[in-house]
XYZ file of C-alpha atoms in Angstrom:
611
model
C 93.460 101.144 88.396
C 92.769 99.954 92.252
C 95.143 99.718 94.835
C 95.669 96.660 95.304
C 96.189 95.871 91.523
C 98.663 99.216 91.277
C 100.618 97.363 94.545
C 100.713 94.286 92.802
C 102.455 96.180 89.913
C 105.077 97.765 91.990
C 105.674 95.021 93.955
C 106.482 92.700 90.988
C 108.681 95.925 88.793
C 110.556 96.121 92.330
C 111.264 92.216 92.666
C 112.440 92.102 89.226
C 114.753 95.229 89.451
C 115.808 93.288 92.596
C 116.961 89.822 91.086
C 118.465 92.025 88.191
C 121.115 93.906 91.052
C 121.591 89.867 92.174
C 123.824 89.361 89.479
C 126.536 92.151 90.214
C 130.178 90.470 90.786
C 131.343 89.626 94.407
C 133.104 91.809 96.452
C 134.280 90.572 100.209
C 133.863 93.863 101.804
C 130.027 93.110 102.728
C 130.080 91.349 106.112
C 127.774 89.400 108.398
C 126.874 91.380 111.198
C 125.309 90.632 114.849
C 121.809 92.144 116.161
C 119.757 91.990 118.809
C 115.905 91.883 117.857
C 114.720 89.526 120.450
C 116.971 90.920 123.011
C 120.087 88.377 122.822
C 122.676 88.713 120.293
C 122.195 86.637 117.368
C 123.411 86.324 113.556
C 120.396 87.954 110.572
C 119.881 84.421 109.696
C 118.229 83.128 113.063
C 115.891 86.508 113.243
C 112.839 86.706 111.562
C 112.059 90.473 111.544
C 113.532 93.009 109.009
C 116.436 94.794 111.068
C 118.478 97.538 109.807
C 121.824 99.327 110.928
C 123.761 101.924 111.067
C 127.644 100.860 112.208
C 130.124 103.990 113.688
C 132.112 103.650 110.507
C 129.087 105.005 108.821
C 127.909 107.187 111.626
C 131.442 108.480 111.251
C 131.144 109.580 107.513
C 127.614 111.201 107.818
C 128.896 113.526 110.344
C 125.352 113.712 111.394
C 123.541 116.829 113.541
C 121.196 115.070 114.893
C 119.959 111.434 115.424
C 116.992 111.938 113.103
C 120.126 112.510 110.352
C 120.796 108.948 110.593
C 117.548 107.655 110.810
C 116.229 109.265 107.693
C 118.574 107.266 105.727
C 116.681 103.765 106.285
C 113.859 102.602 104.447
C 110.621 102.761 105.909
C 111.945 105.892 108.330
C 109.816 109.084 107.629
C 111.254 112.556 109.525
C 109.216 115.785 110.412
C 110.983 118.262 112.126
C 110.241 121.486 113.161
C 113.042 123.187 112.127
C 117.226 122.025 112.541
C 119.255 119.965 114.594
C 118.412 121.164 118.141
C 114.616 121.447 117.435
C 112.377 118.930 118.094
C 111.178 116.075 115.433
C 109.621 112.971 115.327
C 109.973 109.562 113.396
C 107.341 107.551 111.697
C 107.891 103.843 110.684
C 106.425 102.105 107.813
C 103.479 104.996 107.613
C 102.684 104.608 111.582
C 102.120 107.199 114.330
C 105.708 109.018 115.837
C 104.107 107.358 118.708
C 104.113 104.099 117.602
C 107.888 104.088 117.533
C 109.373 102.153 121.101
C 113.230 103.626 121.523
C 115.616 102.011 123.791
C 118.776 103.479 125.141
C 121.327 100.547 126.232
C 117.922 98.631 126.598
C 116.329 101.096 128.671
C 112.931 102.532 127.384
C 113.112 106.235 127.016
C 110.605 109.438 126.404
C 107.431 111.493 128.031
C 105.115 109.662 129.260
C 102.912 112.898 128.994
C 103.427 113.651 125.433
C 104.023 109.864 124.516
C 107.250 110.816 122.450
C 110.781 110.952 122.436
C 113.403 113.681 122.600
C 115.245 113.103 119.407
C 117.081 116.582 119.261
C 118.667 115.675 123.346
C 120.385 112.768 121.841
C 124.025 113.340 121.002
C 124.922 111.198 117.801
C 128.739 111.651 118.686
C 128.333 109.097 121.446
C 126.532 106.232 119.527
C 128.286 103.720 118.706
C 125.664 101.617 116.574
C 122.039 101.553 115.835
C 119.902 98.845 115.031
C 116.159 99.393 113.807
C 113.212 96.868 113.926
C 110.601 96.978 111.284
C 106.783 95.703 111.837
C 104.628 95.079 115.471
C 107.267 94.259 117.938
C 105.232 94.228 121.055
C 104.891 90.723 121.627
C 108.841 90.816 122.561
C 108.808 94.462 123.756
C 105.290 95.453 124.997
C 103.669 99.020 123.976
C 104.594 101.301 121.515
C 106.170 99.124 119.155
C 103.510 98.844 116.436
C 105.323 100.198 113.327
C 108.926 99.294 115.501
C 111.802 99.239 117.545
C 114.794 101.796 117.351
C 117.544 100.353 119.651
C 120.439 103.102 120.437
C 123.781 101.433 121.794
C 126.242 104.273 123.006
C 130.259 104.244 122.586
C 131.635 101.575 123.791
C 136.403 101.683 124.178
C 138.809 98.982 125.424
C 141.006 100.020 128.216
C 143.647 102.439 126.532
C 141.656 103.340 123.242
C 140.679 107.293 123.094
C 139.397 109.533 120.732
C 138.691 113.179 120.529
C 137.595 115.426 117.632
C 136.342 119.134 117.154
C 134.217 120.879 114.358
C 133.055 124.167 113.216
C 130.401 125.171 110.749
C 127.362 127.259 109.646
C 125.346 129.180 111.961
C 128.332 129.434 114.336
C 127.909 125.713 114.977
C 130.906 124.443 117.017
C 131.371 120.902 118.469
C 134.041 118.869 120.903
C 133.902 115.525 121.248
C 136.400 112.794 123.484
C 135.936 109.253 124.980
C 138.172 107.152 127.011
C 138.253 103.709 127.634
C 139.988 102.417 130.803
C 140.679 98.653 131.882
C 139.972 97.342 135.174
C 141.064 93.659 136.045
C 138.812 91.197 133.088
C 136.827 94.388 132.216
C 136.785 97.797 130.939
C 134.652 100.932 130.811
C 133.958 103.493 128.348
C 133.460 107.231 128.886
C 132.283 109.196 126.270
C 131.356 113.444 126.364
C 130.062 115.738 123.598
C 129.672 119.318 123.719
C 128.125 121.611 120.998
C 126.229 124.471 120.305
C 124.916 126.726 117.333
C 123.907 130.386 116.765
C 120.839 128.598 114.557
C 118.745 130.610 112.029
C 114.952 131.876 111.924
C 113.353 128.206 111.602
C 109.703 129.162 111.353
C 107.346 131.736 109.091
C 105.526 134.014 111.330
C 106.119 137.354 113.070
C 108.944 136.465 115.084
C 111.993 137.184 113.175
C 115.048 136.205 115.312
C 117.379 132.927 115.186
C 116.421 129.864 117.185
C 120.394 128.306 118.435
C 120.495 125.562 120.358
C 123.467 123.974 122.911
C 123.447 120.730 124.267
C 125.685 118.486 126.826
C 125.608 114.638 126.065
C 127.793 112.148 128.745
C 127.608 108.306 128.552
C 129.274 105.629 129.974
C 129.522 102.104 129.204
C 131.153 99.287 131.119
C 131.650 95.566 132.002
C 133.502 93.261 134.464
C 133.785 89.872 133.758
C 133.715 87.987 137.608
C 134.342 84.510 135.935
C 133.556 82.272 133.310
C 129.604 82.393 133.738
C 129.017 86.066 135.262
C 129.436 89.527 134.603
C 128.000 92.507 135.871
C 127.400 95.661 133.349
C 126.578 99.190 133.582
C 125.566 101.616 131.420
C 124.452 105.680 132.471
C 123.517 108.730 130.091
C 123.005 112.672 130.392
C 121.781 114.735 127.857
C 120.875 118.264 129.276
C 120.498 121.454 126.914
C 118.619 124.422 125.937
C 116.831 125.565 122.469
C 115.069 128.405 121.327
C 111.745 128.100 119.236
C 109.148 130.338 117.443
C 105.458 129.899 119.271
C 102.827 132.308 120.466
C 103.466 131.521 124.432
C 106.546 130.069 124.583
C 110.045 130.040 122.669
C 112.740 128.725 124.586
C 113.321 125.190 126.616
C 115.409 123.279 128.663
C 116.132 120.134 129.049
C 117.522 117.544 131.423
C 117.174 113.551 130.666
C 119.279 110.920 131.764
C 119.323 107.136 132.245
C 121.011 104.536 134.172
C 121.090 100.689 134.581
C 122.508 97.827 136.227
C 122.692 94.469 135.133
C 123.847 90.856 136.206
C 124.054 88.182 133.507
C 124.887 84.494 134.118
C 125.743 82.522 131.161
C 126.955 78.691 130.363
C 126.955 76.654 127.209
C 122.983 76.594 127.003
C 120.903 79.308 128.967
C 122.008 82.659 129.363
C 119.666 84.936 132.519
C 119.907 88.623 132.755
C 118.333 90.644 135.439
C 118.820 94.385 134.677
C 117.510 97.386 137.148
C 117.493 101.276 136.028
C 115.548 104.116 135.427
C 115.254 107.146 132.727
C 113.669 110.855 132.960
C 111.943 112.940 130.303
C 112.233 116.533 131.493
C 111.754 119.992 129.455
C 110.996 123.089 130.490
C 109.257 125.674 128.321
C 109.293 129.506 128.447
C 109.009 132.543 127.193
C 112.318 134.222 127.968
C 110.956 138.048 127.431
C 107.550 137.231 129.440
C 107.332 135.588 132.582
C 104.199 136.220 133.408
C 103.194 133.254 130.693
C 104.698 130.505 133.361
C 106.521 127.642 132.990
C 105.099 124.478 131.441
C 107.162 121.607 132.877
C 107.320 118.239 131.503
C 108.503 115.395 133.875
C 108.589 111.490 133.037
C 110.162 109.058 135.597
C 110.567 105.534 134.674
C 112.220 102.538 136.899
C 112.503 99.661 135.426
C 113.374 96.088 136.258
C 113.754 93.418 133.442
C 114.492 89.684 133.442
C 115.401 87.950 130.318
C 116.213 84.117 130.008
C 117.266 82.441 126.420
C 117.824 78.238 127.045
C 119.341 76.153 123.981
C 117.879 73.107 124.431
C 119.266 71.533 121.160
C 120.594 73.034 118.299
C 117.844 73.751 116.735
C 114.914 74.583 119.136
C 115.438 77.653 121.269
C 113.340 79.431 123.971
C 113.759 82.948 125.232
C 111.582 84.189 127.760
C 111.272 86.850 131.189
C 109.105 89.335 133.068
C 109.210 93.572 132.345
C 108.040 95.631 134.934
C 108.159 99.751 134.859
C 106.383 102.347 137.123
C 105.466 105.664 135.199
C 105.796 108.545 137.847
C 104.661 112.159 135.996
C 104.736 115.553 137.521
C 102.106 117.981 137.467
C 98.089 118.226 138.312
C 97.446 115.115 136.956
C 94.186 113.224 138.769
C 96.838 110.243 138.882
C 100.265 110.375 138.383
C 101.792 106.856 138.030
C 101.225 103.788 136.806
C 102.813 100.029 136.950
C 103.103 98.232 133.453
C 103.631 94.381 134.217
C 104.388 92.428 131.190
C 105.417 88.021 130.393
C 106.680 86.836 127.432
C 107.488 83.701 126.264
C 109.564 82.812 122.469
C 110.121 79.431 120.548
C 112.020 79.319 117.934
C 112.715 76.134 115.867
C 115.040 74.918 112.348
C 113.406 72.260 110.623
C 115.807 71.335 107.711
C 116.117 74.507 105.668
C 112.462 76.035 107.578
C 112.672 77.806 110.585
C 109.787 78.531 112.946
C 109.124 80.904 115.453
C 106.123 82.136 118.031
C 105.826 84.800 120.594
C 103.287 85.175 123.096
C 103.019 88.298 125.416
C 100.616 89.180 128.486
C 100.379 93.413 129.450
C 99.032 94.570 132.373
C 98.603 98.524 132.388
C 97.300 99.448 135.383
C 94.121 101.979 135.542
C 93.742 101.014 131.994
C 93.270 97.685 130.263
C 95.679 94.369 129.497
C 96.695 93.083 125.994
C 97.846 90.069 124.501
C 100.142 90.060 122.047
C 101.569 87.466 119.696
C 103.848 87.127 116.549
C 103.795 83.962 114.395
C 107.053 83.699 111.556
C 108.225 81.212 109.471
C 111.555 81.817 107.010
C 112.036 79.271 104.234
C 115.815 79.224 102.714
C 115.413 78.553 99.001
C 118.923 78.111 98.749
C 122.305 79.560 99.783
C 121.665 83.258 98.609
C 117.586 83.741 98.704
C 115.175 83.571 101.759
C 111.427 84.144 101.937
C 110.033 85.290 105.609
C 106.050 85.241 106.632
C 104.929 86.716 109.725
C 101.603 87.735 111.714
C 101.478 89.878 114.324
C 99.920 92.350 117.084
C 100.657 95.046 118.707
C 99.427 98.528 121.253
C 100.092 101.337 122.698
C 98.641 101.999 126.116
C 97.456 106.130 126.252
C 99.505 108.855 127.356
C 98.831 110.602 130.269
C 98.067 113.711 128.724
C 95.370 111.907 126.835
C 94.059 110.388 130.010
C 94.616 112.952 132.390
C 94.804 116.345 131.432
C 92.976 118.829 133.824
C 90.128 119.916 132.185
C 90.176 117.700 128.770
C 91.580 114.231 129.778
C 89.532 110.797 129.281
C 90.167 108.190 131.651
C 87.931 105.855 129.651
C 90.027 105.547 127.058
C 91.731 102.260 125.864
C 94.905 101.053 123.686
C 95.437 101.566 120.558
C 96.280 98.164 118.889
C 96.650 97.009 115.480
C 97.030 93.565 113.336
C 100.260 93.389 111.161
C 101.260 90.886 107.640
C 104.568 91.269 107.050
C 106.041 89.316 103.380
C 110.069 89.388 102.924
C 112.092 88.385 100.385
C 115.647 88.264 101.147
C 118.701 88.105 99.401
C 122.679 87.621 100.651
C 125.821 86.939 98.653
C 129.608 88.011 99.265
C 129.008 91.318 97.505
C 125.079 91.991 97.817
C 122.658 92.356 100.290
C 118.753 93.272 100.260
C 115.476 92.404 100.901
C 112.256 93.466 99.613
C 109.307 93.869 101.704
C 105.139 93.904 101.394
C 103.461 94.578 104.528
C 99.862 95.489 105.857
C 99.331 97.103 108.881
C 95.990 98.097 110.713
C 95.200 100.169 113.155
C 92.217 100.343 115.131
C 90.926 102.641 118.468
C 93.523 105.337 117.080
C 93.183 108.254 119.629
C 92.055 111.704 118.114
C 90.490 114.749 119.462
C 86.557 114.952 119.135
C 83.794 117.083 120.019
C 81.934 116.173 123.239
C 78.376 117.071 124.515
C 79.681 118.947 127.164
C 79.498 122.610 127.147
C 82.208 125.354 128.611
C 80.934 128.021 130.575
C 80.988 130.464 127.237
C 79.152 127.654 125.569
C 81.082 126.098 123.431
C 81.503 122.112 123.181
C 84.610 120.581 124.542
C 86.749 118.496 122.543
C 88.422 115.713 124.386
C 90.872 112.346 123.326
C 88.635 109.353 122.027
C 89.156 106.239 120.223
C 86.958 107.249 117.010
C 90.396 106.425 114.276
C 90.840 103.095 111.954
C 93.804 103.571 110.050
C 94.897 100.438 106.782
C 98.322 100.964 106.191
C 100.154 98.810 102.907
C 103.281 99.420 101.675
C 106.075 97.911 99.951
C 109.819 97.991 101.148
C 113.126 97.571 99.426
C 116.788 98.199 100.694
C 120.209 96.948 98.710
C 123.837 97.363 99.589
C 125.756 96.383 96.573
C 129.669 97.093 95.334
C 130.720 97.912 91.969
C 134.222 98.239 91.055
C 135.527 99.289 94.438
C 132.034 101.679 94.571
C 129.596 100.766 97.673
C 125.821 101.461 97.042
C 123.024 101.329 99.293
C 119.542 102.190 98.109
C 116.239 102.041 99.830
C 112.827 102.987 98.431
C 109.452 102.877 100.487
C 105.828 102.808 99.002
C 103.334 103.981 101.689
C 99.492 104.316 100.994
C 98.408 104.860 104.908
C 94.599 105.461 104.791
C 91.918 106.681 107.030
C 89.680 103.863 106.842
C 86.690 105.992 107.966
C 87.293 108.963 105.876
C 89.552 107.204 103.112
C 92.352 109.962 102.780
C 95.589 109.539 103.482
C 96.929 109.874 107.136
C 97.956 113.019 107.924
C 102.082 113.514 107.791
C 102.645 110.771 105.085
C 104.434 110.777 101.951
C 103.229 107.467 99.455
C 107.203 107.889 98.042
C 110.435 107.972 99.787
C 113.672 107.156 97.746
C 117.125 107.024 99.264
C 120.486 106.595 97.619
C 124.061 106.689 99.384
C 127.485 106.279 97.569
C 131.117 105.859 99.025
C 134.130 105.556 97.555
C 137.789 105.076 99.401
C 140.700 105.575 97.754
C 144.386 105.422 99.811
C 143.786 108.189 102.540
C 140.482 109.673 100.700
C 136.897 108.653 101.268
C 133.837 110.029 99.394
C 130.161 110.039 100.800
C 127.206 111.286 98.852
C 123.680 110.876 100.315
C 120.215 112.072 98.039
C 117.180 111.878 99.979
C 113.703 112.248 98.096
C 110.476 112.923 100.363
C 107.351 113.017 98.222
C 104.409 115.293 98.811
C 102.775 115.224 102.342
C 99.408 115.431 103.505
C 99.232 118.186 105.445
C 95.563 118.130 106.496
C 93.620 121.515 106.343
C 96.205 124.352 106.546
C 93.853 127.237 105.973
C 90.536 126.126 107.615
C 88.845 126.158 103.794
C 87.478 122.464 103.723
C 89.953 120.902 101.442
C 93.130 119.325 102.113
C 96.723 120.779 101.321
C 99.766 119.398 100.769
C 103.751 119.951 101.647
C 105.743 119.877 97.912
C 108.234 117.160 97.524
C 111.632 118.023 98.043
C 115.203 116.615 97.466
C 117.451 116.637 99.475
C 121.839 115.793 98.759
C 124.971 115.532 101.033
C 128.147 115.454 100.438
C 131.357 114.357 102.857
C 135.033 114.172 102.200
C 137.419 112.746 104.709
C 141.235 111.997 104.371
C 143.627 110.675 106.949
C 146.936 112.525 107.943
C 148.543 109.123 108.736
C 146.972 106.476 110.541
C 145.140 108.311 113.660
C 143.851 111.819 112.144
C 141.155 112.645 109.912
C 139.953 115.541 108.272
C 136.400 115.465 107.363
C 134.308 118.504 104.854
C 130.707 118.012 104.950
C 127.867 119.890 103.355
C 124.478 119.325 103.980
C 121.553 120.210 101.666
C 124.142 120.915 99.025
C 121.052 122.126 96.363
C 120.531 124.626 98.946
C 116.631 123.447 98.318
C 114.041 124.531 100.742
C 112.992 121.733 102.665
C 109.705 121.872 104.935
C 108.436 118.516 106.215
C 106.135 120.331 109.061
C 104.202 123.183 107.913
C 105.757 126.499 108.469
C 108.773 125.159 109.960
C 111.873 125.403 107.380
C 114.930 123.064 107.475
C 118.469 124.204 106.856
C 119.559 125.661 103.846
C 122.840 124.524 102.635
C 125.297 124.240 105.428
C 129.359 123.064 105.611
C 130.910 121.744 108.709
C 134.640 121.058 109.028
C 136.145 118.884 111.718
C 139.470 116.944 112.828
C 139.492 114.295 114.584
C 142.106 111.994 116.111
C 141.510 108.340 117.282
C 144.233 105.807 119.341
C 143.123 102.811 118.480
């Protein structure tokens, strides 16, 4: 059977399964939530891209260990790590590079500029108050990087008076204190937030270095607002995440770590056009060592990024909308780089528009990335409501990702001729909403062309051999269907989300390294007077792992399962108690090869809230 017809076949045995679920009795608990996928707040109805989130209630009950915990649970969100909490990992979305991921802090752009990814295992989940994710080429609203997405990170935010602190102990000596504060100042408030943990950790890798790999990490934020009158306020947001973790690897095994982030940011607002100028700047910096060698060095990884960004959103009727401003960041890297900054200039421009029960919407986007190239982007979306409950959502778009340094730069094997990466993106949604169901179901195609990989050149080194440098010799066809639910049955909530990814080499037609065709997720709660129940299940199918042993065929990483479990109850109306146990199958999990996830683990906490 071909592909396509096989996709067809899902797609339809998914859609039916779907309008089956439709028919489960209301329940009022669901409710409508706010999100901010073209940068202003808005309701689900007026956005045209498939968002997900993850609220602090529910960031609460996973009692997560690190931000990739959360992630994991969405559809479309694939995980490798190398090893537990405080390790590093990386996200794909919808079957595309970790790279092509864009992740904003507060609105800030974070990551390495080097390495062209993110420090996942820095982030401190305790002080995030919400996440919302952004499926599909995003680029023509937030410039490079987001071809499979957007992951948006908003931290704690507390009115004046409201506090919280809470401590927890676990496996592998893992202990954890958390507090935040909120304090009131005239018609505004700010939020502090600090989170302080640390873990003995266990041998994450299989080679000759038998030894655990802990981890401890530092994670402040605050968040605040003053409201000068009816039409301005003034915000300000700042982050530091600084740590240290120990790793298994030939030359080096331990790292620290120091990032942090700041901005400012004026907004004017009346009855029809809201303007916000914001002005900050992040860092990307790690360390790595060898802590029983120092004649091995240091290799130090530094990413400076200021950042100025003007965003305008005008209502000129009720039913047309345009949203609209200017980005502009300067990449500043340290090290022997042959150059070591860059500007990135980019102009967008939305319109968005209801027509009876259709609405419309088209984004345009100019890049300038200087010493490299410029790119247009666009995204075209139309959403038809069939009738109160069902909605069906088309959209075309483009995207890119401008080369890391490393790729560009590096002494010795960098090539400055390279260009973007940029890819071409159909995106077909059904959705469905009713007072005790939500969902959507989702086919999307997705390719990728100029995809940067390391190739043989016709240079020689002096013993020789040919050097390999970065080139853009990939083409990648990605197609995959998408389905999420969140349903209640007699005082049970269910959430369910399954992803279908065939992501294939178009040049060598295999399947991308890293990628699993299956993912299945399943979560269940249950609260009953002071108790509340949590079980998670996460299935991973089998993963290309390209050619582990050098013998000229591929291998694969087994499928795994993987189930949580978390109990909380309240000792009156302020503390909780909360039992959690990850991995409760106690299965061996490896999603990178040689690198080994927790076993089973169980992490008790208290926690008390003034609300």
């Amino acid at each position: 059977m071909s592909f396509k017809l096989r996709l067809s076949v899902l797609s339809i045995a998914i859609f039916q399964t779907f309008s089956v679920q439709a028919a489960i009795p209301a329940n009022p608990s669901i409710e409508t939530i706010t999100v901010t996928g073209d940068r202003f707040d808005a309701s689900p109805e007026q956005q045209l891209a498939v968002i997900n989130t993850i609220e602090r209630e529910e960031i609460s009950r996973l009692n997560p260990k690190s931000v990739v915990d959360l992630l994991e649970t969405l559809p479309g969100v694939s995980v490798t790590r190398n090893g537990g909490a405080g390790q590093s990992a990386s996200i794909s979305m919808r079957g595309t590079n970790s790279s092509h991921v864009l992740v904003l802090i507060d609105g800030v752009r974070i990551g390495s500029a080097t390495l062209g990814a993110v420090s996942f295992n820095a982030l401190s989940p305790e002080n995030i108050e919400r996440i919302e994710v952004v499926k599909g080429p995003r680029a023509a609203v937030w410039g490079s990087d987001a071809i499979g997405g957007v992951i948006q990170i908003f931290t704690r935010k507390l009115e004046g008076g409201e506090w919280f602190a809470s401590a927890e102990y676990g496996s592998d000596e893992y202990m954890r204190a958390t507090a935040g504060l909120g304090v009131s100042h005239g018609d505004g408030h700010t939020s502090l937030s600090i989170n302080r943990e640390q873990s003995d950790g266990y041998d994450i890798k299989n080679d000759a270095e038998d030894d655990d790999d802990g981890y401890d990490r530092l994670g402040i934020s605050i968040n605040g607002q003053q409201n000068l009158n009816q039409e301005w306020t003034l915000t300000w947001i700042g982050q530091l995440d600084t740590g240290h973790y120990e790793y298994d690897n030939s030359r080096a095994n331990e790292a620290d770590y120091d990032n942090y982030l700041w901005n400012v940011a004026a907004q004017y607002q009346t009855d029809t056009l809201t303007s916000k100028l914001a002005v900050g700047q992040s860092q990307d910096k790690n360390e790595n060592f060898r802590a029983d060698n120092s004649d091995l060095g240091v290799s130090l990884y530094k990413t400076t990024r200021d950042q100025v960004n003007w965003s305008n959103r005008y209502s000129a009727s009720d039913n047309l909308t345009f949203i609209g401003g200017v980005d502009w960041s300067k990449e500043s890297i340290a090290g022997d780089y042959a150059i070591d900054e860059r500007d990135l200039v980019g102009i967008y421009g939305l319109a968005r528009y209801q027509y009876g029960k259709l609405l419309m919407e088209g984004i345009v986007r100019y890049d300038d990335v200087e010493n490299i190239d410029s790119e247009t982007s666009y995204n075209a979306s139309l959403a038809y409501q069939l009738n109160e409950q069902w909605r069906i959502t088309a959209s075309a778009g483009t995207g890119f990702q401008a080369p890391s340094f490393n790729d560009l730069y590096w002494p010795g094997t960098g090539n400055p001729d390279l260009v973007s990466e940029t890819s071409e993106n159909l995106d077909l949604t059904v959705h469905y909403s009713s007072d005790n169901l939500r969902g959507y179901v989702s086919l999307y195609q997705n390719t990728i062309n100029n995809l940067i990989q390391w190739a043989p050149t016709p240079e020689l080194d002096e013993d020789g051999y040919e050097i390999w440098k970065p080139a853009n010799i990939q083409n990648a066809e990605i197609t995959g269907v998408e389905l999420s639910l969140n349903y209640s049955t007699w005082g049970v909530e269910h959430q369910l989300g399954y992803s279908y990814i065939d992501a294939i080499d178009q040049d060598g037609d295999e399947q991308l390294v890293g990628r699993s065709e299956h993912e299945f997720d399943y979560a269940m709660s249950y609260t009953w007077s002071a108790l509340d129940i949590l079980m998670n299940y996460h299935f991973q199918g089998e993963r290309n792992a390209g050619d582990i042993d050098y013998d000229g065929t591929t291998d694969y990483l087994d499928a795994y399962h993987q189930l949580d479990l978390s109990l909380g109850y309240k000792l009156g109306d302020a503390w909780l108690l909360r039992l959690k146990a990850n991995n409760l199958l106690d299965e061996e999990i490896i999603s990178d090869r040689n690198y080994f996830s927790p076993g089973r683990q169980l992490f008790l906490s208290v926690s008390y809230q003034a609300f």
